[in-house]
Amino acid sequence: MGARGTEPATADATPVVVLTGVNKHFGTLHVLNDINLAVGKGEVVVVLGPSGSGKSTLCRAVNRLETIDSGTIAIDGVPLPEEGKALAHLRADVGMVFQSFNLFAHKTVLDNVTLGPIKVRGLTPPEAEKKATDLLDRVGVADQAGKYPAQLSGGQQQRVAIARALAMDPKLMLFDEPTSALDPEMINEVLDVMVALAGAGMTMIVVTHEMGFARKAADRVVFMAAGQIVEENSPEEFFTHPQTDRAKDFLSKILTH
Amino acid sequence: MSGISTLLREYDVLGAFWVTIQLTLWGALGALLLGTVVAVCRVSPVGVLQRAGTWFVTLVRNTPLTLIVALCALGVSNTLKISLAPPDSPTFIVDNGFRWGVVALAVYHASFVAEALRSGINTVPTGQAEAARSIGLGFGATLRHVVLPQAFRGAIAPLGNTLIALTKNTTVVATVGVAEAAYLMRNMIEFNPSLLYFIFIVMAAGFVVLTLPVGLLFTWLSNRLAVRR
């Protein structure tokens, strides 16, 4: 039973992100093949699929860290700008959490979280520090505020990265395999933060291999293979009654051990 | 012995080295600023700037410093009459020569600073810039707040090498009459050929005193400021 119910939220009510006919090639590899996807406000979409299926590229395309060859991606009805200030402005509204954390290595934990609010949102340093302290407290690393990223465990670093993204008050959070680089005993501390975030109504696109998270927090599972969306369903339906052979094959491989 | 003490009384060795130090500091400052601009051009997404940066480095790095100094002093200053000091100033000749010397040193060493910095930028993982862009920082802010601070720390050792080279390269400016250490040495030797070896040793020791601490400082800094990942 999903924490937020098994009913998929209606994506077309107030879609935050709409991808229409998105295509991308890496050389001869068709990494995104005619992707159509809408994510509603407050919806949590988990993207699953074998490696190389294009799920990370999809996630990165939403804030244009990857360009696309054709199709459109719109956030709150506004198509992604090509470059420049407009794009930076849009990215500020889209939080991104990376597989390898990517905390600013030369800045303390607190400075990592305050940089965006001060330089992009125009908060004063005391305001930004207050906000950062609250967020670090929320993700459980407030006592590490003065340390540098290299002094923290992977799980702590990833929670700081989530706080850094939240400090921008994003409309949408993207998670690109947030637990794949973590030691097993640190995965749960990050997933707990993400589950709490989902429970608080954040709109999320999560690329992950964590089936437990998908069952617990997702409104919808999107299964990708070879650059295409092969199947979309509620987590319960997807895990218990996968429709396509590709999804059955994938689930048999990851659920049997 | 009396020859040596007379020599040191007649010639202002410390004063000459003070000019060397000033040339070094101003030249280093100019090279750092210009070199940073060139490095930023080379990593910018704008094709014209990239090519301009590459051209600057290729052209300047492969031109002998003597030619650049001569171009500044003889070509630009004497022939084109572009001066860097007020012409009616009583110290016009000294100031103008010194300032053009600084320009020549700054331009020449900027190419080395740019390359040191570019290798420093290459030590910063792509994810750092992606994270900066994902919180809404533009190209300039990403460089200023995230990439360049880490690039400078990664480039400290080669930047130290460039500073030491610059210190010694100030001697080239003597060729156009700036009264720094090498200029003084030439005069001293010309009038006191019997003290040739002594003069050599004094001058060599002076440069060792200037450059050795710089080398030690930069080695210490590069350990101290290294970015832990």
XYZ file of C-alpha atoms in Angstrom:
486
model
C 0.000 0.000 0.000
C 1.561 3.324 -0.987
C 1.897 5.979 1.658
C 0.062 8.402 -0.594
C -2.530 5.936 -1.879
C -2.398 3.813 -5.013
C -4.472 6.178 -7.121
C -2.150 7.852 -9.615
C -2.507 11.605 -9.263
C -4.141 13.099 -12.306
C -1.207 14.413 -14.262
C -3.258 16.638 -16.537
C -4.861 18.641 -13.720
C -1.947 21.052 -13.196
C 1.071 19.594 -14.961
C 4.380 20.983 -13.714
C 6.438 19.286 -16.416
C 5.274 18.256 -19.867
C 7.571 16.436 -22.297
C 6.208 16.142 -25.828
C 7.812 14.080 -28.562
C 11.309 14.400 -27.077
C 14.140 12.827 -29.070
C 17.862 12.752 -28.438
C 20.748 10.910 -30.047
C 24.263 10.236 -28.795
C 25.904 9.574 -32.151
C 23.998 6.623 -33.579
C 22.424 5.743 -30.219
C 18.799 6.880 -29.983
C 18.926 7.609 -26.261
C 15.514 9.281 -25.974
C 12.951 7.983 -28.453
C 9.736 9.996 -28.748
C 9.230 10.573 -25.018
C 5.833 11.902 -23.911
C 5.369 12.433 -20.217
C 3.431 14.800 -17.981
C 4.026 15.156 -14.268
C 1.300 16.778 -12.205
C 1.718 19.086 -9.251
C 2.617 17.116 -6.143
C 3.090 13.931 -8.121
C 6.020 11.587 -7.483
C 7.141 9.750 -10.604
C 9.757 7.034 -10.338
C 11.633 6.221 -13.526
C 12.891 2.655 -13.696
C 14.790 0.784 -16.346
C 17.952 -1.090 -17.171
C 21.162 0.888 -17.413
C 21.531 2.647 -20.742
C 17.760 2.924 -21.116
C 17.943 6.740 -21.147
C 16.398 7.385 -17.732
C 19.254 9.579 -16.455
C 19.324 11.481 -19.740
C 15.590 12.063 -19.410
C 16.058 13.428 -15.900
C 18.931 15.706 -16.961
C 17.030 16.937 -20.006
C 14.293 18.383 -17.795
C 16.613 21.158 -16.584
C 18.578 21.158 -19.804
C 21.840 19.795 -18.465
C 21.336 17.656 -21.581
C 20.085 19.326 -24.734
C 17.465 17.565 -26.841
C 17.334 17.121 -30.616
C 13.593 17.567 -31.099
C 10.357 17.850 -29.180
C 9.495 20.221 -26.365
C 9.898 20.265 -22.615
C 7.755 22.781 -20.740
C 7.821 23.626 -17.059
C 4.680 25.288 -15.709
C 3.630 25.731 -19.336
C 6.820 27.586 -20.308
C 9.085 25.843 -22.857
C 12.698 25.469 -21.695
C 14.765 28.475 -22.798
C 17.805 27.724 -24.956
C 20.498 29.484 -22.933
C 21.351 32.518 -20.885
C 19.532 34.250 -18.041
C 16.121 32.787 -18.811
C 17.515 29.254 -18.560
C 19.370 30.044 -15.313
C 16.149 31.528 -13.953
C 14.252 28.364 -14.789
C 16.911 26.073 -13.344
C 16.645 27.940 -10.049
C 13.071 26.613 -9.818
C 14.062 23.020 -10.531
C 16.034 21.252 -7.819
C 18.509 18.616 -8.913
C 20.157 15.902 -6.843
C 23.020 14.019 -8.477
C 24.321 10.495 -8.115
C 27.746 11.811 -7.079
C 26.349 14.556 -4.753
C 28.428 17.312 -6.413
C 28.647 19.448 -3.301
C 30.930 22.455 -3.854
C 34.184 20.975 -2.557
C 35.746 24.289 -1.485
C 32.762 25.482 0.538
C 31.446 24.428 3.927
C 28.126 22.613 4.200
C 26.409 25.846 5.254
C 27.963 27.824 2.376
C 26.892 25.122 -0.065
C 23.283 25.642 0.975
C 23.373 29.464 1.167
C 25.149 30.128 -2.162
C 22.047 29.847 -4.351
C 19.678 31.760 -2.050
C 22.198 34.620 -1.725
C 23.444 34.856 -5.320
C 20.294 33.843 -7.202
C 17.367 34.645 -4.904
C 18.949 37.775 -3.428
C 18.530 36.806 0.228
C 20.759 38.544 2.771
C 23.400 36.262 4.323
C 21.603 36.118 7.743
C 18.302 35.201 6.027
C 20.000 32.563 3.920
C 21.810 31.114 6.924
C 18.593 30.905 8.920
C 16.915 29.096 6.042
C 19.909 26.800 5.475
C 20.090 25.901 9.166
C 16.392 24.990 9.160
C 16.823 22.834 6.054
C 19.961 21.128 7.352
C 18.031 20.396 10.517
C 15.195 18.958 8.459
C 17.538 16.538 6.662
C 19.346 15.746 9.928
C 22.807 17.194 9.328
C 22.572 20.537 11.155
C 25.512 19.552 13.370
C 27.781 19.274 10.299
C 27.180 22.834 9.033
C 30.760 24.022 9.523
C 32.442 21.027 7.874
C 33.649 20.572 4.319
C 31.960 17.985 2.069
C 34.989 15.656 2.093
C 34.648 15.336 5.886
C 31.117 13.910 5.585
C 29.877 10.411 4.794
C 28.181 9.838 1.448
C 24.750 9.709 3.046
C 25.351 13.000 4.851
C 26.659 14.609 1.663
C 23.591 13.544 -0.284
C 21.292 14.922 2.406
C 23.169 18.233 2.250
C 22.715 18.153 -1.532
C 18.961 17.736 -1.029
C 18.968 20.682 1.404
C 20.927 22.753 -1.132
C 18.282 22.066 -3.779
C 15.392 22.746 -1.366
C 16.923 26.092 -0.372
C 15.868 27.417 -3.786
C 12.182 26.635 -3.026
C 11.908 24.518 -6.180
C 8.646 23.736 -7.956
C 10.038 20.381 -8.888
C 12.840 18.123 -7.694
C 14.842 15.838 -9.965
C 16.745 12.931 -8.434
C 19.270 11.236 -10.705
C 20.066 7.902 -9.013
C 20.532 9.601 -5.635
C 21.474 6.428 -3.757
C 23.504 4.558 -6.380
C 26.864 5.845 -5.114
C 26.093 5.153 -1.447
C 27.165 2.358 0.847
C 24.173 0.132 1.637
C 23.873 1.274 5.247
C 23.523 4.899 4.147
C 20.814 4.407 1.549
C 17.937 4.513 4.000
C 18.876 7.810 5.608
C 18.639 9.440 2.171
C 15.465 7.584 1.174
C 13.800 8.616 4.439
C 14.403 12.263 3.585
C 12.986 11.686 0.100
C 9.904 9.887 1.439
C 9.268 12.760 3.842
C 9.643 15.201 0.970
C 7.161 13.236 -1.142
C 4.770 13.173 1.826
C 5.051 16.958 2.086
C 3.671 17.294 -1.444
C 6.829 17.998 -3.457
C 6.645 17.262 -7.183
C 9.418 14.755 -7.871
C 10.950 12.829 -10.745
C 13.156 10.116 -9.293
C 15.477 7.891 -11.284
C 16.324 5.027 -8.965
C 16.779 1.312 -8.546
C 15.189 1.381 -5.095
C 11.986 -0.630 -5.480
C 11.115 -0.030 -1.831
C 11.070 3.712 -2.398
C 8.972 3.301 -5.534
C 6.386 1.234 -3.634
C 6.356 3.530 -0.624
C 6.389 6.986 -2.162
C 5.670 6.897 -5.890
C 2.342 7.827 -7.425
C 3.406 6.420 -10.758
C 6.164 4.244 -12.132
C 7.553 4.898 -15.589
C 9.497 2.004 -17.053
C 12.030 2.827 -19.772
C 13.989 0.568 -22.077
C 16.144 1.431 -25.089
C 15.203 5.117 -24.923
C 11.443 4.563 -24.897
C 8.789 4.669 -22.222
C 7.583 1.076 -22.350
C 5.145 1.043 -19.478
C 3.489 3.454 -17.048
C 1.424 2.387 -14.077
C 0.846 2.718 -10.363
C 3.662 1.063 -8.370
C 1.389 -1.764 -7.108
C 0.131 -2.601 -10.572
C 3.564 -2.319 -12.132
C 5.294 -4.591 -9.641
C 2.521 -7.173 -9.394
C 1.131 -7.160 -12.948
C 3.736 -5.852 -15.390
C 2.187 -5.671 -18.860
C 5.147 -5.969 -21.197
C 7.710 -8.741 -21.574
C 10.511 -6.182 -21.231
C 9.223 -5.074 -17.823
C 8.591 -8.668 -16.699
C 12.134 -9.548 -17.679
C 13.545 -6.520 -15.832
C 11.538 -7.203 -12.678
C 12.431 -10.894 -12.658
C 16.091 -9.925 -12.707
C 15.948 -7.423 -9.877
C 13.323 -8.968 -7.616
C 14.582 -12.534 -7.462
C 17.557 -11.743 -5.255
C 88.113 44.582 0.501
C 88.076 48.326 0.207
C 87.109 47.927 -3.445
C 84.024 45.964 -2.417
C 82.868 48.433 0.206
C 83.409 51.352 -2.185
C 81.454 49.491 -4.838
C 78.501 48.864 -2.510
C 78.617 52.515 -1.401
C 78.673 53.812 -4.958
C 75.933 51.600 -6.339
C 72.478 51.336 -4.801
C 72.075 47.548 -4.945
C 69.080 47.466 -2.626
C 67.399 50.244 -4.607
C 67.888 48.312 -7.833
C 66.407 45.166 -6.304
C 63.487 47.259 -5.038
C 62.769 48.163 -8.676
C 62.995 44.454 -9.520
C 60.493 43.668 -6.771
C 58.133 46.370 -7.995
C 58.377 45.121 -11.585
C 57.647 41.613 -10.305
C 54.644 42.568 -8.194
C 52.967 44.823 -10.769
C 53.823 42.424 -13.576
C 52.414 39.493 -11.604
C 49.233 41.387 -10.800
C 48.734 42.318 -14.457
C 49.570 38.791 -15.628
C 47.109 37.304 -13.133
C 44.264 39.573 -14.229
C 44.915 39.292 -17.966
C 45.689 35.577 -17.714
C 42.403 34.948 -15.888
C 40.479 36.798 -18.595
C 42.250 34.772 -21.300
C 41.617 31.474 -19.487
C 37.933 32.352 -19.080
C 37.771 33.154 -22.806
C 39.268 29.774 -23.616
C 36.676 27.851 -21.593
C 33.736 30.080 -22.540
C 30.957 28.706 -24.745
C 31.490 31.578 -27.239
C 33.510 30.481 -30.260
C 34.983 33.914 -31.014
C 36.297 34.297 -27.459
C 37.713 30.768 -27.465
C 39.624 31.469 -30.664
C 40.804 34.866 -29.400
C 42.107 33.238 -26.203
C 43.866 30.466 -28.106
C 45.425 32.979 -30.491
C 46.672 35.155 -27.658
C 48.298 32.237 -25.858
C 49.843 30.754 -28.999
C 51.186 34.088 -30.222
C 52.499 35.498 -26.941
C 53.833 32.275 -25.435
C 55.941 31.624 -28.516
C 57.353 35.134 -28.836
C 60.634 35.885 -27.022
C 60.142 38.244 -24.088
C 62.931 40.468 -25.449
C 60.851 41.082 -28.579
C 57.753 41.961 -26.556
C 59.748 44.347 -24.356
C 61.334 45.937 -27.439
C 57.953 46.246 -29.133
C 56.497 48.000 -26.092
C 59.438 50.331 -25.473
C 60.631 51.054 -29.008
C 57.597 50.360 -31.157
C 54.651 51.514 -29.100
C 56.235 54.025 -26.751
C 59.026 55.671 -28.816
C 57.624 55.424 -32.337
C 53.861 55.584 -31.822
C 54.393 58.041 -28.943
C 51.900 56.286 -26.699
C 53.164 57.012 -23.210
C 51.991 55.736 -19.847
C 53.159 58.761 -17.839
C 52.367 62.474 -18.065
C 54.895 63.870 -20.635
C 55.587 67.007 -18.577
C 56.439 65.001 -15.457
C 60.074 65.368 -14.291
C 60.280 61.580 -13.887
C 58.674 60.914 -17.292
C 61.467 58.772 -18.742
C 61.785 56.568 -15.674
C 58.028 56.188 -15.124
C 57.197 55.575 -18.770
C 59.948 52.972 -19.133
C 58.946 51.220 -15.926
C 55.273 51.107 -16.832
C 55.860 49.784 -20.330
C 58.167 47.204 -18.754
C 55.324 46.121 -16.479
C 52.952 45.892 -19.460
C 55.413 43.726 -21.396
C 55.965 41.417 -18.417
C 52.232 41.209 -17.713
C 51.278 40.408 -21.315
C 54.010 37.796 -21.747
C 53.350 35.980 -18.480
C 49.574 36.214 -18.880
C 49.852 33.456 -21.497
C 51.512 31.162 -18.944
C 49.024 32.124 -16.215
C 46.168 31.380 -18.612
C 47.518 27.922 -19.376
C 48.192 27.156 -15.691
C 44.675 28.247 -14.868
C 43.161 26.261 -17.705
C 44.844 23.114 -16.402
C 43.479 24.078 -12.972
C 39.986 24.363 -14.451
C 40.413 20.879 -15.902
C 40.979 19.504 -12.380
C 37.487 20.659 -11.342
C 34.972 17.845 -11.984
C 32.164 18.624 -14.455
C 29.637 17.858 -11.734
C 30.703 20.984 -9.818
C 29.674 23.251 -12.686
C 26.504 21.210 -13.304
C 25.512 21.586 -9.662
C 26.158 25.329 -9.849
C 24.062 25.663 -13.000
C 21.293 23.561 -11.469
C 20.805 26.062 -8.635
C 20.400 28.804 -11.220
C 23.879 30.343 -11.424
C 24.748 31.620 -14.908
C 28.047 31.076 -16.731
C 29.827 33.983 -15.022
C 28.579 33.227 -11.512
C 29.380 29.529 -11.922
C 32.960 30.426 -12.839
C 33.346 33.054 -10.137
C 31.869 31.174 -7.190
C 32.485 27.522 -7.998
C 34.942 26.748 -10.789
C 37.658 29.438 -10.535
C 38.166 29.242 -6.734
C 38.837 25.519 -7.123
C 40.851 26.018 -10.326
C 43.188 28.525 -8.635
C 43.817 26.067 -5.827
C 44.576 23.357 -8.347
C 46.883 25.701 -10.280
C 48.913 27.086 -7.378
C 52.090 25.101 -8.110
C 52.314 26.098 -11.811
C 51.328 29.687 -10.910
C 54.268 29.706 -8.460
C 56.563 28.547 -11.244
C 55.325 31.389 -13.422
C 55.911 33.932 -10.644
C 59.499 32.712 -10.167
C 60.085 32.880 -13.916
C 58.595 36.375 -13.973
C 60.913 37.511 -11.155
C 63.948 36.443 -13.147
C 62.531 37.655 -16.464
C 62.372 41.221 -15.104
C 66.080 41.371 -16.027
C 65.059 41.562 -19.700
C 63.516 44.975 -19.044
C 67.072 46.261 -18.394
C 67.548 46.173 -22.170
C 65.295 49.216 -22.524
C 66.864 51.126 -19.674
C 64.743 50.358 -16.628
C 67.124 50.631 -13.704
C 66.508 47.293 -12.037
C 69.057 44.764 -10.750
C 70.432 43.533 -14.084
C 70.793 47.108 -15.371
C 72.783 47.992 -12.267
C 74.883 44.851 -12.639
C 75.849 45.801 -16.181
C 76.989 49.246 -14.991
C 78.858 47.825 -12.028
C 80.730 45.321 -14.189
C 81.518 47.911 -16.829
C 83.287 50.163 -14.344
C 84.644 47.501 -11.949
C 85.706 44.561 -14.121
C 88.126 43.376 -11.424
C 85.193 42.626 -9.130
C 83.319 40.655 -11.808
C 82.818 37.476 -9.770
C 81.848 39.332 -6.644
C 79.212 41.296 -8.562
C 77.880 38.086 -10.095
C 77.577 36.474 -6.682
C 75.825 39.486 -5.140
C 73.284 39.583 -7.961
C 72.743 35.825 -7.998
C 72.286 35.838 -4.219
C 69.781 38.673 -4.554
C 67.636 36.656 -6.950
C 67.881 33.545 -4.783
C 66.676 35.614 -1.822
C 63.714 36.787 -3.897
C 62.696 33.502 -5.501
C 63.468 30.876 -2.868
C 60.790 32.079 -0.401
C 58.287 32.313 -3.263
C 58.915 28.676 -4.123
C 58.584 27.587 -0.496
C 55.459 29.703 -0.016
C 53.732 28.263 -3.074
C 54.589 24.683 -2.134
C 53.117 25.317 1.308
C 50.057 27.028 -0.179
C 49.393 24.257 -2.665
C 49.245 21.753 0.204
C 47.346 24.081 2.490
C 44.683 25.133 -0.014
C 44.301 21.829 -1.855
C 40.623 21.025 -2.356
C 39.805 17.747 -0.605
C 37.383 15.643 -2.616
